[in-house]
Structures are given as C-alpha cells and as structure tokens.
Short mmCIF file of C-alpha atoms in Angstrom, two decimals:
data_model
loop_
_atom_site.label_atom_id
_atom_site.label_comp_id
_atom_site.label_asym_id
_atom_site.label_seq_id
_atom_site.Cartn_x
_atom_site.Cartn_y
_atom_site.Cartn_z
CA UNK A 1 60.80 34.04 10.16
CA UNK A 2 62.29 36.42 7.28
CA UNK A 3 59.02 36.50 5.90
CA UNK A 4 57.57 37.52 8.98
CA UNK A 5 60.60 40.04 10.11
CA UNK A 6 59.92 41.21 6.26
CA UNK A 7 56.54 42.25 6.89
CA UNK A 8 57.96 43.97 10.25
CA UNK A 9 60.15 45.78 9.01
CA UNK A 10 57.83 47.01 5.90
CA UNK A 11 55.17 48.00 8.79
CA UNK A 12 57.36 50.09 10.67
CA UNK A 13 57.98 52.23 8.03
CA UNK A 14 54.45 52.68 6.86
CA UNK A 15 53.56 54.11 11.03
CA UNK A 16 53.89 50.77 13.04
CA UNK A 17 52.23 50.61 16.65
CA UNK A 18 50.74 54.10 16.52
CA UNK A 19 48.72 53.86 13.01
CA UNK A 20 47.03 50.35 14.77
CA UNK A 21 46.41 51.76 17.89
CA UNK A 22 44.79 55.03 15.74
CA UNK A 23 42.67 51.93 13.22
CA UNK A 24 41.82 50.04 16.63
CA UNK A 25 40.62 53.73 19.06
CA UNK A 26 38.70 54.74 16.17
CA UNK A 27 35.94 51.11 16.43
CA UNK A 28 35.91 52.09 20.54
CA UNK A 29 32.25 54.03 19.72
CA UNK A 30 30.95 51.70 16.77
CA UNK A 31 27.19 49.81 17.41
CA UNK A 32 27.81 46.34 15.73
CA UNK A 33 25.06 43.97 15.13
CA UNK A 34 25.32 40.27 14.15
CA UNK A 35 23.58 37.92 12.40
CA UNK A 36 25.04 34.49 13.00
CA UNK A 37 24.18 30.90 13.66
CA UNK A 38 23.78 29.02 17.43
CA UNK A 39 26.96 26.78 18.50
CA UNK A 40 27.23 25.02 21.63
CA UNK A 41 30.93 23.69 21.38
CA UNK A 42 30.87 20.75 24.17
CA UNK A 43 35.03 19.69 25.08
CA UNK A 44 35.23 15.99 26.40
CA UNK A 45 38.82 15.95 27.57
CA UNK A 46 39.49 11.11 27.53
CA UNK A 47 42.33 9.43 28.15
CA UNK A 48 43.69 6.78 26.37
CA UNK A 49 43.99 3.96 27.73
CA UNK A 50 44.41 0.98 25.30
CA UNK A 51 42.19 -1.11 22.34
CA UNK A 52 39.45 -2.10 23.17
CA UNK A 53 39.96 -6.93 23.00
CA UNK A 54 36.71 -7.10 20.52
CA UNK A 55 36.65 -4.60 18.39
CA UNK A 56 38.87 -2.14 16.01
CA UNK A 57 38.33 0.88 18.29
CA UNK A 58 40.26 2.56 21.14
CA UNK A 59 38.90 3.06 24.96
CA UNK A 60 39.02 5.68 26.25
CA UNK A 61 38.47 7.51 30.46
CA UNK A 62 36.53 9.87 30.04
CA UNK A 63 38.54 12.80 32.49
CA UNK A 64 36.27 16.46 33.07
CA UNK A 65 34.52 18.23 30.20
CA UNK A 66 33.90 22.58 29.44
CA UNK A 67 30.24 24.04 27.04
CA UNK A 68 31.55 26.59 25.73
CA UNK A 69 29.37 29.40 23.74
CA UNK A 70 30.95 28.94 20.11
CA UNK A 71 29.23 29.77 16.74
CA UNK A 72 28.07 33.52 17.11
CA UNK A 73 28.38 34.74 20.39
CA UNK A 74 31.54 33.66 20.67
CA UNK A 75 32.66 35.89 17.53
CA UNK A 76 30.39 38.61 19.19
CA UNK A 77 32.19 38.62 22.04
CA UNK A 78 35.65 39.40 19.79
CA UNK A 79 34.35 42.44 19.32
CA UNK A 80 32.85 43.39 22.65
CA UNK A 81 36.64 44.88 23.75
CA UNK A 82 37.12 47.11 20.76
CA UNK A 83 33.27 48.22 20.14
CA UNK A 84 30.86 49.94 22.13
CA UNK A 85 27.63 48.00 21.35
CA UNK A 86 27.60 44.54 20.07
CA UNK A 87 23.58 42.99 19.35
CA UNK A 88 23.20 39.33 17.99
CA UNK A 89 20.45 38.39 16.70
CA UNK A 90 19.46 34.18 15.88
CA UNK A 91 17.63 31.41 17.36
CA UNK A 92 18.69 28.78 20.30
CA UNK A 93 16.51 25.73 20.41
CA UNK A 94 14.47 23.98 22.15
CA UNK A 95 17.42 22.70 24.47
CA UNK A 96 16.46 24.68 28.33
CA UNK A 97 19.99 22.81 29.65
CA UNK A 98 22.66 25.28 27.89
CA UNK A 99 20.58 28.93 28.08
CA UNK A 100 22.74 29.82 31.50
CA UNK A 101 26.06 29.27 29.58
CA UNK A 102 25.03 31.49 26.57
CA UNK A 103 24.06 34.31 29.12
CA UNK A 104 26.51 33.97 31.25
CA UNK A 105 29.18 34.11 28.59
CA UNK A 106 28.43 36.62 27.07
CA UNK A 107 29.68 40.40 27.33
CA UNK A 108 28.39 42.83 29.17
CA UNK A 109 27.66 45.43 26.49
CA UNK A 110 26.48 42.93 24.04
CA UNK A 111 22.71 41.95 23.69
CA UNK A 112 21.38 38.75 22.23
CA UNK A 113 17.60 39.14 20.65
CA UNK A 114 17.18 34.89 20.20
CA UNK A 115 14.40 34.09 18.49
CA UNK A 116 13.15 30.21 20.04
CA UNK A 117 12.92 27.27 17.01
CA UNK A 118 10.63 24.79 19.63
CA UNK A 119 10.96 21.83 16.53
CA UNK A 120 14.77 21.35 16.60
CA UNK A 121 17.69 21.71 19.73
CA UNK A 122 20.35 24.05 19.45
CA UNK A 123 23.67 22.94 17.32
CA UNK A 124 25.31 21.85 19.79
CA UNK A 125 28.88 20.20 18.28
CA UNK A 126 30.62 17.99 20.52
CA UNK A 127 34.87 17.13 20.62
CA UNK A 128 35.87 14.04 22.42
CA UNK A 129 39.19 15.79 23.05
CA UNK A 130 42.82 13.61 23.88
CA UNK A 131 43.15 16.14 27.52
CA UNK A 132 46.71 14.49 26.82
CA UNK A 133 48.41 16.98 24.33
CA UNK A 134 44.93 18.39 23.55
CA UNK A 135 44.38 15.72 19.66
CA UNK A 136 40.75 15.67 18.83
CA UNK A 137 39.83 12.28 18.39
CA UNK A 138 36.36 12.75 17.03
CA UNK A 139 33.35 14.71 16.84
CA UNK A 140 29.52 14.07 16.95
CA UNK A 141 26.73 16.96 16.14
CA UNK A 142 23.99 17.30 18.16
CA UNK A 143 21.52 19.71 15.42
CA UNK A 144 18.54 20.06 12.67
CA UNK A 145 20.02 22.50 9.85
CA UNK A 146 17.12 22.70 7.63
CA UNK A 147 15.91 25.72 6.59
CA UNK A 148 14.10 28.77 9.53
CA UNK A 149 10.00 28.45 8.81
CA UNK A 150 8.53 30.89 6.83
CA UNK A 151 7.14 33.24 9.64
CA UNK A 152 9.85 32.89 12.05
CA UNK A 153 12.08 34.32 8.62
CA UNK A 154 9.99 37.11 8.19
CA UNK A 155 10.31 38.24 11.48
CA UNK A 156 14.14 37.89 11.71
CA UNK A 157 14.19 39.80 8.50
CA UNK A 158 11.83 42.57 9.72
CA UNK A 159 13.86 43.13 12.84
CA UNK A 160 16.77 43.03 10.60
CA UNK A 161 15.12 45.42 7.68
CA UNK A 162 14.15 48.31 11.27
CA UNK A 163 17.40 47.84 13.10
CA UNK A 164 20.34 47.34 10.33
CA UNK A 165 20.71 50.98 9.33
CA UNK A 166 21.17 51.76 13.47
CA UNK A 167 24.80 49.98 13.01
CA UNK A 168 27.44 50.59 12.38
CA UNK A 169 28.53 47.48 10.69
CA UNK A 170 26.43 44.46 9.98
CA UNK A 171 28.67 41.54 10.34
CA UNK A 172 27.08 37.63 9.53
CA UNK A 173 28.66 34.91 10.89
CA UNK A 174 27.21 31.43 8.16
CA UNK A 175 27.69 28.80 9.12
CA UNK A 176 25.54 26.79 7.27
CA UNK A 177 23.21 24.94 10.15
CA UNK A 178 20.27 26.56 8.17
CA UNK A 179 19.46 30.34 10.20
CA UNK A 180 20.62 32.26 6.31
CA UNK A 181 17.83 32.28 4.45
CA UNK A 182 18.01 33.44 0.80
CA UNK A 183 15.07 36.33 2.08
CA UNK A 184 17.65 37.10 5.44
CA UNK A 185 20.80 37.40 2.66
CA UNK A 186 18.52 40.39 -0.12
CA UNK A 187 17.27 42.01 3.88
CA UNK A 188 21.25 42.49 4.72
CA UNK A 189 22.81 43.68 1.79
CA UNK A 190 19.26 46.13 1.16
CA UNK A 191 19.67 47.00 4.83
CA UNK A 192 22.82 47.40 5.96
CA UNK A 193 25.45 50.66 5.88
CA UNK A 194 27.91 48.44 5.66
CA UNK A 195 28.35 44.23 5.67
CA UNK A 196 30.95 42.12 6.31
CA UNK A 197 29.85 38.59 6.17
CA UNK A 198 32.32 35.19 6.53
CA UNK A 199 30.63 31.76 5.08
CA UNK A 200 32.15 28.49 7.04
CA UNK A 201 32.24 24.68 5.86
CA UNK A 202 32.13 22.32 7.89
CA UNK A 203 32.03 19.42 7.46
CA UNK A 204 28.53 19.07 8.13
CA UNK A 205 27.91 21.29 4.93
CA UNK A 206 29.95 21.35 2.68
CA UNK A 207 30.28 22.31 -0.48
CA UNK A 208 26.81 23.54 0.44
CA UNK A 209 26.78 26.90 2.27
CA UNK A 210 29.47 29.44 -0.08
CA UNK A 211 30.28 33.03 0.19
CA UNK A 212 28.68 33.51 -3.69
CA UNK A 213 25.03 33.06 -2.25
CA UNK A 214 25.94 36.75 -0.89
CA UNK A 215 26.18 38.65 -5.01
CA UNK A 216 27.59 41.61 -2.90
CA UNK A 217 28.74 42.67 -0.06
CA UNK A 218 31.43 45.56 1.36
CA UNK A 219 34.01 42.93 3.15
CA UNK A 220 34.34 39.05 3.12
CA UNK A 221 36.83 36.67 4.78
CA UNK A 222 36.61 33.00 4.90
CA UNK A 223 39.55 30.77 4.20
CA UNK A 224 41.74 28.87 1.57
CA UNK A 225 38.82 26.33 0.64
CA UNK A 226 36.40 27.68 1.49
CA UNK A 227 37.64 30.22 -1.35
CA UNK A 228 38.75 26.69 -3.62
CA UNK A 229 35.22 25.42 -3.10
CA UNK A 230 33.20 28.61 -3.87
CA UNK A 231 35.33 29.80 -7.68
CA UNK A 232 35.08 25.36 -7.82
CA UNK A 233 39.02 25.55 -8.84
CA UNK A 234 41.28 23.67 -7.47
CA UNK A 235 44.79 24.27 -8.43
CA UNK A 236 44.99 28.35 -8.79
CA UNK A 237 47.30 30.66 -6.24
CA UNK A 238 45.36 31.93 -3.78
CA UNK A 239 45.99 34.80 -4.75
CA UNK A 240 44.79 34.15 -8.21
CA UNK A 241 41.87 33.75 -6.75
CA UNK A 242 41.43 36.17 -4.40
CA UNK A 243 41.94 39.59 -6.46
CA UNK A 244 40.78 37.37 -9.34
CA UNK A 245 38.56 34.77 -10.14
CA UNK A 246 36.27 35.83 -6.48
CA UNK A 247 35.49 38.93 -6.72
CA UNK A 248 34.44 37.54 -10.79
CA UNK A 249 31.61 35.85 -8.34
CA UNK A 250 31.19 38.22 -5.99
CA UNK A 251 31.12 42.19 -6.18
CA UNK A 252 33.54 42.64 -2.84
CA UNK A 253 35.93 45.41 -2.67
CA UNK A 254 37.83 43.65 -0.58
CA UNK A 255 38.74 40.61 0.14
CA UNK A 256 40.23 38.27 3.12
CA UNK A 257 41.16 34.94 2.46
CA UNK A 258 43.02 33.11 5.29
CA UNK A 259 45.98 30.46 4.78
CA UNK A 260 46.21 28.41 8.40
CA UNK A 261 50.86 28.36 8.72
CA UNK A 262 50.74 30.50 5.22
CA UNK A 263 49.42 33.23 6.59
CA UNK A 264 46.73 35.08 4.36
CA UNK A 265 46.10 36.91 1.13
CA UNK A 266 43.89 40.87 1.11
CA UNK A 267 42.96 41.58 -1.71
CA UNK A 268 40.98 45.50 -2.07
CA UNK A 269 39.61 46.56 -5.36
CA UNK A 270 41.86 49.08 -7.53
CA UNK A 271 45.08 48.83 -5.03
CA UNK A 272 46.18 44.72 -5.60
CA UNK A 273 47.08 42.17 -3.58
CA UNK A 274 49.16 42.25 -0.12
CA UNK A 275 50.98 38.41 2.29
CA UNK A 276 50.91 38.72 5.40
CA UNK A 277 53.08 35.98 7.57
CA UNK A 278 51.41 34.21 10.10
CA UNK A 279 52.55 34.71 13.46
CA UNK A 280 52.93 32.19 16.07
CA UNK A 281 53.59 28.32 15.08
CA UNK A 282 52.19 27.23 18.65
CA UNK A 283 48.95 25.57 17.84
CA UNK A 284 46.92 24.44 20.73
CA UNK A 285 43.13 25.19 19.05
CA UNK A 286 42.42 26.13 15.66
CA UNK A 287 38.52 26.21 16.56
CA UNK A 288 36.65 29.85 15.80
CA UNK A 289 40.68 31.05 15.28
CA UNK A 290 39.25 32.00 11.86
CA UNK A 291 36.36 32.88 13.36
CA UNK A 292 38.50 35.67 15.62
CA UNK A 293 40.11 36.72 12.98
CA UNK A 294 36.69 37.46 10.84
CA UNK A 295 35.25 39.86 13.87
CA UNK A 296 38.22 41.88 14.60
CA UNK A 297 39.68 43.43 11.54
CA UNK A 298 35.36 43.48 9.99
CA UNK A 299 34.94 47.01 12.17
CA UNK A 300 38.36 47.81 11.12
CA UNK A 301 37.44 47.85 7.51
CA UNK A 302 34.43 50.14 7.90
CA UNK A 303 36.06 52.33 10.26
CA UNK A 304 38.35 52.83 6.58
CA UNK A 305 41.79 50.89 7.04
CA UNK A 306 44.31 50.24 4.81
CA UNK A 307 44.70 46.51 3.52
CA UNK A 308 48.05 45.40 5.15
CA UNK A 309 46.40 47.06 8.81
CA UNK A 310 43.86 44.17 8.18
CA UNK A 311 45.62 41.79 7.50
CA UNK A 312 48.22 42.60 9.79
CA UNK A 313 45.66 42.58 12.91
CA UNK A 314 43.38 39.64 12.20
CA UNK A 315 47.22 37.45 11.97
CA UNK A 316 47.47 38.86 15.25
CA UNK A 317 44.29 38.36 17.20
CA UNK A 318 44.25 33.92 14.72
CA UNK A 319 47.59 33.61 16.78
CA UNK A 320 45.56 34.04 19.25
CA UNK A 321 42.55 32.70 19.50
CA UNK A 322 45.07 29.51 18.45
CA UNK A 323 46.61 29.76 21.95
CA UNK A 324 42.82 29.02 23.56
CA UNK A 325 41.65 26.18 23.71
CA UNK A 326 37.76 26.11 23.38
CA UNK A 327 36.37 29.46 24.28
CA UNK A 328 37.32 30.21 26.96
CA UNK A 329 38.31 34.25 27.15
CA UNK A 330 37.46 35.77 23.90
CA UNK A 331 39.74 38.34 21.73
CA UNK A 332 40.55 41.34 23.90
CA UNK A 333 42.10 45.13 23.02
CA UNK A 334 44.54 45.60 25.43
CA UNK A 335 46.75 42.15 24.90
CA UNK A 336 46.23 42.63 21.08
CA UNK A 337 47.93 45.76 21.82
CA UNK A 338 51.35 44.37 23.21
CA UNK A 339 51.18 40.86 20.83
CA UNK A 340 51.03 43.61 18.43
CA UNK A 341 53.79 46.06 20.28
CA UNK A 342 55.74 42.87 21.11
CA UNK A 343 55.90 42.50 16.83
CA UNK A 344 57.30 45.42 15.78
CA UNK A 345 59.85 45.90 18.79
#
C-alpha cells in the first residue's frame, strides 16, 4: 500500500534495519518485573452441524481443545527472548487443574511469583470457535473479579516496594480482573525506575478499568476504544486524543494508541506525533496482539528508542501475533528481525 511504502522509505532514510537492531540489542541485558492478571485462554474448536429444531440456536460438534497461559504469562513470554530476565508477580486461584499449563508455558528465563487466592478461581476465558475459519462464536468467563484482599494487597505492595528498583523497568498488564488496587498503583509509581502500563477494557470491565487510574507513567500503550473511554470522547480524531486530550489526564511523555487495521499513532512530549500503518491484512486471531505490541515495545522505550522506532517494532510484533492462534508461540527476536528485514528490503 502507498502509506506503508511511504513509511518504510522514511525509515530506510533514517538508518533502516541497522538502527532498529541496535535498539533491540540494547535491551538484551535488561531485567523486567511484570505485574498483571493471570488469565487462561481456553479454546474449544467446534463445527456447526445445523440449527436445533426446537430452539433458535446453532448445534455444533466438538472437535478439540487447547488451553493457553494468557494474560500476564503470555506478556512475559513475549519479552523473554529480548531481555535477560523477566519476573512475574500475579495471583492465581484455588484451582490446581491448570497450574502445569502455566508452569510448562513459561520460557526458561521467566520466573513466577504467584500468590494464591484460595477463595476464587484463576480467570479462564473459554472461547468456542468454528474450526473451519477460526471464527469465534461466543465466549464464557470463569472468574471472580472482586478486588484483592487487604492482606494480600499488603504482601504484593511489599514485594513491589522491595524489588522494583532492582529491575530496569516495571511493566503492568492490567486486565481489570481484580489484581491491581489503588494502593498498588501508588506503589508501582513510587518504586519503579521506569513504569510502562497497559490497561485493558474487555467485556467484563468496560468503563471500569481505564488508563486514568494511573495518574502518571513513563510509557502507556492502549487501543483506540480504550483511549476514547478514558477521555469520554467518541468522535475526536485519534491523533488529537493521543497528543492533546489524553496527556491532560495522564502525565506520560510517551503514548501509543493502537488502531487495528489502521496501524497505530504515537505521541512523544516535545517531539510530536507519528502514525505507523499496519503491516498485514492477514488476520488469524487477534487475541493478544495488543499485548505483544506493548510488551515488545516497552523495553525499547526504556532504552531510549524514538517514537517512530517504537511504533514500527510494535506494529511488526502485532502483525506477527495476529498470525498465531492463541498463544501457541510468543514473539521472538530472530523472527521479528527477519520480518523487519523483509519490510525494509
């Protein structure tokens, strides 16, 4: 597309692949603390066999099932091949059935510190999927998103307060399922050398889990609907929201708003806007694409990357992720550089 070619040509003129690889190499010794909600993504593949004769529903035939460690676990895995060490702080529920799925999914340099909430399950999102074309039919949530208890909140606050300064950056994947409390927000802001935040609006929390719950951060990355909800603005241009309206609500020098097929926009205080087009039109599964963008780009922001570099690499990571079903694979350094090389030929 002309927009894509124009952007790529501008990147070639600025140093192209060499400058991007140099930036990616800067984070190879980084240690990252990631705090976020534990989620299991349960995929049940079915085939439609017809309408039920007595009900207004479609009957399906069960095929197979895959359970992925999503949420903070998938986010940590995306960073693991770029950084030296990633440590997770999260909570899991009383159910032991899926613990092996979680543990076996984590890459070798990812450490898990999970507090057990004995009174509730680990959040599991079950999606029923037409296997023929990977079309999601509907989903069922198994969860209890009541806030973390005061006792456990104090334990997690202490861990963050004691450990955050040991890490090059702290990444927050806030899915709005009860883990992050106002007290933790305060601790994260106070204790982190560099704080990167993503807050997700989903069907369980729309309107209740906004980026404005964080008064300040060093980097925030959210999607366009989440940005509009945060500033209660349905109609303004997304560039205006990123550069003018949202910075009035959250003190943050670097902001990215992802925009699906439209790519993303990035704003850096004092340097202005950049718009980066999407790099693929082939979408297999959108689950986790925004998380891949955010977690791959966050260390690059901490390393001092320019906004066009951050948005470029983030968009590339997102484009790769939409070609992966669920969390069968995470984004890795070598395939990402190969993808960037192909784009910049």
